[in-house]
């Protein structure tokens, strides 16, 4: 099973498929009720975004997932992930309570529309909620 782990902002966690190591997660560990969880059995990844208000943002403010193409989301995510990682590596310059960890997003993996859509909208949510400009 391939896994890709991202920890961002308050508690954004993305688990994807880039490693061949098998990871097990205790069955008793469950994300809070407000968590947004995306899974894909064929790629064996999941995204868990735990940030108060993100689910509401997706339902009320974000454009529908098919508003842009997957390639559009991928291009934007390359920019956002790169900028996010720069900020996460500079805690004296940027708010470390927002940019807690870097994101290990492999630009050569096809995560699909759903993952790219939600990741893109998480960055838009951070801009909206924390008044950040990328």
CSV table of N, CA and C in Angstrom, one decimal:
chain,number,residue,atom,x,y,z
A,1,UNK,N,0.9,-1.2,0.0
A,1,UNK,CA,0.0,0.0,0.0
A,1,UNK,C,0.9,1.2,0.0
A,2,UNK,N,0.5,2.2,-0.8
A,2,UNK,CA,1.3,3.4,-0.9
A,2,UNK,C,0.7,4.4,0.0
A,3,UNK,N,1.5,5.2,0.7
A,3,UNK,CA,0.9,6.3,1.6
A,3,UNK,C,1.7,7.6,1.3
A,4,UNK,N,0.9,8.6,1.4
A,4,UNK,CA,1.5,10.0,1.4
A,4,UNK,C,0.8,10.8,2.5
A,5,UNK,N,1.6,11.3,3.4
A,5,UNK,CA,1.1,12.0,4.6
A,5,UNK,C,1.3,13.5,4.5
A,6,UNK,N,0.3,14.2,4.6
A,6,UNK,CA,0.4,15.7,4.7
A,6,UNK,C,-0.2,16.1,6.0
A,7,UNK,N,0.5,17.0,6.7
A,7,UNK,CA,-0.1,17.6,7.9
A,7,UNK,C,0.0,19.1,7.6
A,8,UNK,N,-1.1,19.8,7.7
A,8,UNK,CA,-1.0,21.2,7.4
A,8,UNK,C,-1.9,22.0,8.4
A,9,UNK,N,-1.7,23.3,8.4
A,9,UNK,CA,-2.5,24.2,9.2
A,9,UNK,C,-2.9,23.6,10.5
A,10,UNK,N,-4.1,23.9,11.0
A,10,UNK,CA,-4.6,23.4,12.2
A,10,UNK,C,-4.5,21.9,12.3
A,11,UNK,N,-5.1,21.2,11.4
A,11,UNK,CA,-5.0,19.8,11.4
A,11,UNK,C,-5.5,19.3,10.0
A,12,UNK,N,-4.7,19.6,9.0
A,12,UNK,CA,-5.0,19.0,7.7
A,12,UNK,C,-4.1,17.8,7.5
A,13,UNK,N,-4.7,16.7,7.2
A,13,UNK,CA,-3.9,15.5,7.0
A,13,UNK,C,-4.3,14.9,5.7
A,14,UNK,N,-3.3,14.6,4.8
A,14,UNK,CA,-3.6,14.0,3.6
A,14,UNK,C,-2.7,12.7,3.5
A,15,UNK,N,-3.3,11.6,3.3
A,15,UNK,CA,-2.6,10.4,3.2
A,15,UNK,C,-2.8,9.9,1.7
A,16,UNK,N,-1.8,9.7,1.0
A,16,UNK,CA,-1.8,9.4,-0.4
A,16,UNK,C,-1.0,8.2,-0.7
A,17,UNK,N,-0.7,8.0,-2.0
A,17,UNK,CA,0.1,6.8,-2.4
A,17,UNK,C,1.4,7.1,-3.1
A,18,UNK,N,2.5,7.1,-2.3
A,18,UNK,CA,3.8,7.3,-2.9
A,18,UNK,C,4.8,6.3,-2.4
A,19,UNK,N,4.5,5.7,-1.3
A,19,UNK,CA,5.5,4.8,-0.6
A,19,UNK,C,5.0,3.4,-0.8
A,20,UNK,N,5.9,2.4,-0.7
A,20,UNK,CA,5.5,1.0,-0.8
A,20,UNK,C,5.4,0.4,0.6
A,21,UNK,N,5.5,1.2,1.7
A,21,UNK,CA,5.5,0.7,3.0
A,21,UNK,C,4.0,0.6,3.4
A,22,UNK,N,3.7,-0.5,4.1
A,22,UNK,CA,2.3,-0.7,4.6
A,22,UNK,C,2.2,0.0,6.0
A,23,UNK,N,1.1,0.8,6.1
A,23,UNK,CA,0.9,1.5,7.3
A,23,UNK,C,-0.5,1.1,7.9
A,24,UNK,N,-0.6,0.8,9.1
A,24,UNK,CA,-1.8,0.5,9.8
A,24,UNK,C,-2.2,1.6,10.7
A,25,UNK,N,-3.5,1.9,10.8
A,25,UNK,CA,-4.0,2.9,11.7
A,25,UNK,C,-5.0,2.2,12.7
A,26,UNK,N,-4.8,2.5,13.9
A,26,UNK,CA,-5.7,1.9,14.9
A,26,UNK,C,-7.2,2.1,14.6
A,27,UNK,N,-8.0,1.1,14.8
A,27,UNK,CA,-9.4,1.3,14.4
A,27,UNK,C,-10.1,2.2,15.4
A,28,UNK,N,-9.6,2.5,16.6
A,28,UNK,CA,-10.2,3.4,17.5
A,28,UNK,C,-10.0,4.8,17.2
A,29,UNK,N,-9.0,5.1,16.3
A,29,UNK,CA,-8.7,6.5,16.0
A,29,UNK,C,-9.7,7.0,14.9
A,30,UNK,N,-10.5,7.9,15.3
A,30,UNK,CA,-11.5,8.4,14.3
A,30,UNK,C,-11.4,10.0,14.3
A,31,UNK,N,-11.5,10.5,13.1
A,31,UNK,CA,-11.5,12.0,13.0
A,31,UNK,C,-12.8,12.6,13.6
A,32,UNK,N,-12.7,13.8,14.1
A,32,UNK,CA,-13.9,14.5,14.6
A,32,UNK,C,-15.0,14.5,13.6
A,33,UNK,N,-16.2,14.8,14.1
A,33,UNK,CA,-17.4,14.8,13.3
A,33,UNK,C,-17.3,15.8,12.1
A,34,UNK,N,-16.6,16.9,12.3
A,34,UNK,CA,-16.5,18.0,11.3
A,34,UNK,C,-15.5,17.7,10.3
A,35,UNK,N,-14.8,16.6,10.4
A,35,UNK,CA,-13.7,16.3,9.4
A,35,UNK,C,-14.3,16.0,8.0
A,36,UNK,N,-13.5,16.4,7.0
A,36,UNK,CA,-13.9,16.1,5.6
A,36,UNK,C,-12.9,15.0,5.2
A,37,UNK,N,-13.5,13.8,4.8
A,37,UNK,CA,-12.7,12.7,4.5
A,37,UNK,C,-12.9,12.3,3.1
A,38,UNK,N,-11.9,12.0,2.3
A,38,UNK,CA,-12.0,11.6,1.0
A,38,UNK,C,-11.1,10.3,0.8
A,39,UNK,N,-11.7,9.3,0.2
A,39,UNK,CA,-10.9,8.1,0.0
A,39,UNK,C,-11.0,7.6,-1.4
A,40,UNK,N,-10.1,6.8,-1.8
A,40,UNK,CA,-10.1,6.2,-3.2
A,40,UNK,C,-9.4,4.9,-3.0
A,41,UNK,N,-10.2,3.8,-3.1
A,41,UNK,CA,-9.7,2.4,-2.9
A,41,UNK,C,-8.7,2.0,-4.0
A,42,UNK,N,-8.9,2.5,-5.2
A,42,UNK,CA,-7.9,2.1,-6.3
A,42,UNK,C,-6.5,2.7,-6.1
A,43,UNK,N,-6.4,3.9,-5.6
A,43,UNK,CA,-5.1,4.5,-5.3
A,43,UNK,C,-4.7,4.3,-3.9
A,44,UNK,N,-5.5,3.9,-3.1
A,44,UNK,CA,-5.2,3.6,-1.6
A,44,UNK,C,-4.7,4.9,-0.9
A,45,UNK,N,-5.5,5.9,-1.0
A,45,UNK,CA,-5.2,7.2,-0.3
A,45,UNK,C,-6.4,7.7,0.4
A,46,UNK,N,-6.2,8.6,1.3
A,46,UNK,CA,-7.3,9.3,1.9
A,46,UNK,C,-6.8,10.7,2.3
A,47,UNK,N,-7.7,11.6,2.3
A,47,UNK,CA,-7.5,13.0,2.8
A,47,UNK,C,-8.4,13.2,4.0
A,48,UNK,N,-7.8,13.7,5.0
A,48,UNK,CA,-8.7,14.1,6.2
A,48,UNK,C,-8.3,15.5,6.5
A,49,UNK,N,-9.3,16.4,6.4
A,49,UNK,CA,-9.1,17.8,6.7
A,49,UNK,C,-9.9,18.1,7.9
A,50,UNK,N,-9.2,18.4,9.0
A,50,UNK,CA,-9.9,18.8,10.3
A,50,UNK,C,-9.6,20.2,10.6
A,51,UNK,N,-10.5,21.1,10.2
A,51,UNK,CA,-10.3,22.5,10.4
A,51,UNK,C,-11.7,23.0,10.5
A,52,UNK,N,-12.1,23.6,11.7
A,52,UNK,CA,-13.5,24.0,11.8
A,52,UNK,C,-13.9,25.0,10.7
A,53,UNK,N,-15.0,24.7,10.1
A,53,UNK,CA,-15.5,25.6,9.1
A,53,UNK,C,-15.2,25.1,7.7
A,54,UNK,N,-14.3,24.2,7.5
A,54,UNK,CA,-13.9,23.8,6.1
A,54,UNK,C,-15.1,23.1,5.4
A,55,UNK,N,-15.7,22.2,6.1
A,55,UNK,CA,-16.9,21.5,5.5
A,55,UNK,C,-18.0,22.5,5.1
A,56,UNK,N,-18.2,23.4,5.9
A,56,UNK,CA,-19.2,24.5,5.6
A,56,UNK,C,-18.8,25.3,4.4
A,57,UNK,N,-17.5,25.6,4.4
A,57,UNK,CA,-16.9,26.4,3.3
A,57,UNK,C,-17.1,25.7,2.0
A,58,UNK,N,-16.9,24.4,2.0
A,58,UNK,CA,-17.1,23.6,0.8
A,58,UNK,C,-18.5,23.6,0.3
A,59,UNK,N,-19.4,23.6,1.2
A,59,UNK,CA,-20.8,23.5,0.9
A,59,UNK,C,-21.4,24.8,0.5
A,60,UNK,N,-20.9,25.9,1.0
A,60,UNK,CA,-21.5,27.2,0.8
A,60,UNK,C,-20.8,28.2,-0.1
A,61,UNK,N,-19.4,28.2,0.0
A,61,UNK,CA,-18.7,29.2,-0.7
A,61,UNK,C,-17.9,28.6,-1.9
A,62,UNK,N,-17.3,27.4,-1.8
A,62,UNK,CA,-16.5,26.8,-2.8
A,62,UNK,C,-17.4,26.6,-4.1
A,63,UNK,N,-16.8,26.7,-5.2
A,63,UNK,CA,-17.5,26.4,-6.5
A,63,UNK,C,-17.6,24.9,-6.6
A,64,UNK,N,-18.5,24.3,-7.4
A,64,UNK,CA,-18.6,22.9,-7.5
A,64,UNK,C,-17.3,22.3,-8.0
A,65,UNK,N,-17.1,21.0,-7.8
A,65,UNK,CA,-15.8,20.4,-8.2
A,65,UNK,C,-15.6,20.3,-9.7
A,66,UNK,N,-16.7,20.3,-10.4
A,66,UNK,CA,-16.5,20.3,-11.9
A,66,UNK,C,-16.4,21.7,-12.5
A,67,UNK,N,-16.4,22.7,-11.7
A,67,UNK,CA,-16.3,24.1,-12.2
A,67,UNK,C,-15.0,24.3,-13.0
A,68,UNK,N,-13.9,23.7,-12.5
A,68,UNK,CA,-12.6,23.7,-13.2
A,68,UNK,C,-12.2,22.3,-13.5
A,69,UNK,N,-11.3,22.1,-14.4
A,69,UNK,CA,-10.8,20.8,-14.7
A,69,UNK,C,-9.8,20.3,-13.7
A,70,UNK,N,-9.5,19.0,-13.7
A,70,UNK,CA,-8.5,18.4,-12.8
A,70,UNK,C,-7.2,19.1,-13.1
A,71,UNK,N,-6.8,19.3,-14.4
A,71,UNK,CA,-5.5,19.9,-14.7
A,71,UNK,C,-5.4,21.3,-14.1
A,72,UNK,N,-6.5,22.0,-14.1
A,72,UNK,CA,-6.5,23.4,-13.5
A,72,UNK,C,-6.2,23.3,-12.0
A,73,UNK,N,-6.8,22.3,-11.3
A,73,UNK,CA,-6.6,22.1,-9.9
A,73,UNK,C,-5.1,21.7,-9.6
A,74,UNK,N,-4.6,20.8,-10.5
A,74,UNK,CA,-3.2,20.3,-10.3
A,74,UNK,C,-2.2,21.5,-10.5
A,75,UNK,N,-2.4,22.3,-11.5
A,75,UNK,CA,-1.5,23.5,-11.7
A,75,UNK,C,-1.6,24.4,-10.5
A,76,UNK,N,-2.8,24.7,-10.0
A,76,UNK,CA,-2.9,25.6,-8.9
A,76,UNK,C,-2.3,25.0,-7.6
A,77,UNK,N,-2.5,23.7,-7.4
A,77,UNK,CA,-2.0,23.0,-6.2
A,77,UNK,C,-0.5,23.0,-6.2
A,78,UNK,N,0.2,22.9,-7.4
A,78,UNK,CA,1.6,23.0,-7.5
A,78,UNK,C,2.1,24.3,-6.9
A,79,UNK,N,1.4,25.4,-7.3
A,79,UNK,CA,1.8,26.7,-6.8
A,79,UNK,C,1.5,26.8,-5.3
A,80,UNK,N,0.3,26.4,-4.9
A,80,UNK,CA,-0.1,26.5,-3.5
A,80,UNK,C,0.8,25.7,-2.6
A,81,UNK,N,1.1,24.4,-3.0
A,81,UNK,CA,1.9,23.5,-2.2
A,81,UNK,C,3.3,24.1,-2.0
A,82,UNK,N,3.9,24.6,-3.1
A,82,UNK,CA,5.2,25.2,-3.1
A,82,UNK,C,5.3,26.4,-2.2
A,83,UNK,N,4.3,27.3,-2.3
A,83,UNK,CA,4.3,28.5,-1.4
A,83,UNK,C,4.0,28.0,0.0
A,84,UNK,N,3.1,27.1,0.3
A,84,UNK,CA,2.8,26.6,1.6
A,84,UNK,C,4.1,26.1,2.3
A,85,UNK,N,4.9,25.3,1.5
A,85,UNK,CA,6.1,24.7,2.1
A,85,UNK,C,7.1,25.7,2.4
A,86,UNK,N,7.2,26.8,1.6
A,86,UNK,CA,8.1,27.9,1.9
A,86,UNK,C,7.7,28.5,3.2
A,87,UNK,N,6.5,28.7,3.4
A,87,UNK,CA,6.0,29.4,4.6
A,87,UNK,C,6.2,28.5,5.8
A,88,UNK,N,5.9,27.2,5.6
A,88,UNK,CA,6.1,26.2,6.8
A,88,UNK,C,7.5,26.1,7.2
A,89,UNK,N,8.5,26.3,6.3
A,89,UNK,CA,9.9,26.3,6.6
A,89,UNK,C,10.5,27.6,7.1
A,90,UNK,N,9.6,28.6,7.2
A,90,UNK,CA,10.0,29.9,7.7
A,90,UNK,C,9.1,30.4,8.8
A,91,UNK,N,9.1,29.7,10.0
A,91,UNK,CA,8.2,30.0,11.1
A,91,UNK,C,8.4,31.4,11.7
A,92,UNK,N,9.6,32.0,11.5
A,92,UNK,CA,9.8,33.3,12.1
A,92,UNK,C,9.2,34.4,11.2
A,93,UNK,N,9.0,34.1,9.9
A,93,UNK,CA,8.4,35.0,9.0
A,93,UNK,C,6.9,34.8,8.8
A,94,UNK,N,6.4,33.6,8.9
A,94,UNK,CA,5.0,33.2,8.7
A,94,UNK,C,4.5,32.6,10.0
A,95,UNK,N,3.2,32.7,10.2
A,95,UNK,CA,2.5,32.2,11.4
A,95,UNK,C,2.6,30.7,11.5
A,96,UNK,N,3.3,30.2,12.4
A,96,UNK,CA,3.5,28.8,12.5
A,96,UNK,C,2.3,28.0,13.0
A,97,UNK,N,1.3,28.8,13.5
A,97,UNK,CA,0.0,28.1,13.9
A,97,UNK,C,-0.8,27.8,12.7
A,98,UNK,N,-0.5,28.5,11.6
A,98,UNK,CA,-1.2,28.2,10.3
A,98,UNK,C,-0.4,27.2,9.5
A,99,UNK,N,0.8,27.4,9.4
A,99,UNK,CA,1.7,26.6,8.5
A,99,UNK,C,2.6,25.7,9.4
A,100,UNK,N,1.9,24.8,10.0
A,100,UNK,CA,2.6,23.9,11.0
A,100,UNK,C,3.6,22.9,10.4
A,101,UNK,N,3.3,22.3,9.2
A,101,UNK,CA,4.1,21.3,8.6
A,101,UNK,C,4.1,21.5,7.1
A,102,UNK,N,5.1,21.0,6.5
A,102,UNK,CA,5.2,21.0,5.0
A,102,UNK,C,4.2,20.0,4.4
A,103,UNK,N,3.9,20.1,3.2
A,103,UNK,CA,3.1,19.2,2.5
A,103,UNK,C,3.9,18.4,1.5
A,104,UNK,N,3.8,17.1,1.6
A,104,UNK,CA,4.6,16.2,0.7
A,104,UNK,C,3.7,15.8,-0.4
A,105,UNK,N,3.5,16.6,-1.4
A,105,UNK,CA,2.6,16.4,-2.5
A,105,UNK,C,3.5,16.1,-3.7
A,106,UNK,N,3.3,14.9,-4.3
A,106,UNK,CA,4.1,14.5,-5.4
A,106,UNK,C,3.4,14.9,-6.7
A,107,UNK,N,4.0,15.8,-7.4
A,107,UNK,CA,3.4,16.4,-8.6
A,107,UNK,C,3.3,15.4,-9.8
A,108,UNK,N,3.9,14.2,-9.7
A,108,UNK,CA,3.9,13.2,-10.7
A,108,UNK,C,2.8,12.2,-10.5
A,109,UNK,N,2.1,12.3,-9.4
A,109,UNK,CA,1.0,11.3,-9.1
A,109,UNK,C,-0.4,11.9,-9.5
A,110,UNK,N,-1.2,11.1,-10.1
A,110,UNK,CA,-2.5,11.5,-10.4
A,110,UNK,C,-3.4,11.2,-9.2
A,111,UNK,N,-3.7,12.2,-8.4
A,111,UNK,CA,-4.6,12.0,-7.2
A,111,UNK,C,-6.0,12.0,-7.6
A,112,UNK,N,-6.4,12.4,-8.8
A,112,UNK,CA,-7.8,12.5,-9.2
A,112,UNK,C,-8.4,13.8,-8.9
A,113,UNK,N,-9.6,14.0,-9.4
A,113,UNK,CA,-10.3,15.3,-9.3
A,113,UNK,C,-10.6,15.6,-7.9
A,114,UNK,N,-11.2,14.6,-7.2
A,114,UNK,CA,-11.7,14.9,-5.8
A,114,UNK,C,-10.6,15.4,-4.9
A,115,UNK,N,-9.4,14.7,-4.9
A,115,UNK,CA,-8.3,15.1,-4.0
A,115,UNK,C,-7.8,16.5,-4.4
A,116,UNK,N,-7.6,16.7,-5.7
A,116,UNK,CA,-7.1,18.0,-6.1
A,116,UNK,C,-8.1,19.1,-5.8
A,117,UNK,N,-9.4,18.9,-6.0
A,117,UNK,CA,-10.4,19.8,-5.7
A,117,UNK,C,-10.4,20.2,-4.3
A,118,UNK,N,-10.4,19.3,-3.4
A,118,UNK,CA,-10.5,19.6,-1.9
A,118,UNK,C,-9.2,20.2,-1.4
A,119,UNK,N,-8.0,19.8,-2.0
A,119,UNK,CA,-6.8,20.4,-1.6
A,119,UNK,C,-6.8,21.9,-2.0
A,120,UNK,N,-7.1,22.1,-3.3
A,120,UNK,CA,-7.2,23.5,-3.8
A,120,UNK,C,-8.1,24.3,-2.9
A,121,UNK,N,-9.3,23.8,-2.6
A,121,UNK,CA,-10.2,24.6,-1.8
A,121,UNK,C,-9.8,24.7,-0.3
A,122,UNK,N,-8.9,23.8,0.1
A,122,UNK,CA,-8.4,24.0,1.5
A,122,UNK,C,-7.5,25.3,1.5
A,123,UNK,N,-6.7,25.4,0.4
A,123,UNK,CA,-5.9,26.6,0.3
A,123,UNK,C,-6.7,27.9,0.2
A,124,UNK,N,-7.8,27.8,-0.6
A,124,UNK,CA,-8.7,28.9,-0.7
A,124,UNK,C,-9.4,29.2,0.7
A,125,UNK,N,-9.7,28.2,1.4
A,125,UNK,CA,-10.3,28.3,2.7
A,125,UNK,C,-9.3,29.0,3.7
A,126,UNK,N,-8.0,28.6,3.6
A,126,UNK,CA,-7.0,29.3,4.5
A,126,UNK,C,-6.9,30.8,4.1
A,127,UNK,N,-6.9,31.1,2.8
A,127,UNK,CA,-6.9,32.5,2.4
A,127,UNK,C,-8.1,33.2,3.0
A,128,UNK,N,-9.3,32.6,2.9
A,128,UNK,CA,-10.5,33.2,3.4
A,128,UNK,C,-10.6,33.3,5.0
A,129,UNK,N,-10.3,32.2,5.6
A,129,UNK,CA,-10.4,32.2,7.1
A,129,UNK,C,-9.3,32.9,7.8
A,130,UNK,N,-8.1,32.8,7.3
A,130,UNK,CA,-6.9,33.4,8.1
A,130,UNK,C,-6.4,34.6,7.4
A,131,UNK,N,-7.1,35.1,6.3
A,131,UNK,CA,-6.7,36.3,5.6
A,131,UNK,C,-5.3,36.2,5.1
A,132,UNK,N,-5.0,35.1,4.5
A,132,UNK,CA,-3.7,34.9,3.9
A,132,UNK,C,-3.7,35.1,2.4
A,133,UNK,N,-2.7,35.6,1.8
A,133,UNK,CA,-2.5,35.8,0.4
A,133,UNK,C,-1.4,34.9,-0.1
A,134,UNK,N,-1.7,34.0,-1.0
A,134,UNK,CA,-0.7,33.2,-1.6
A,134,UNK,C,-0.2,33.8,-2.9
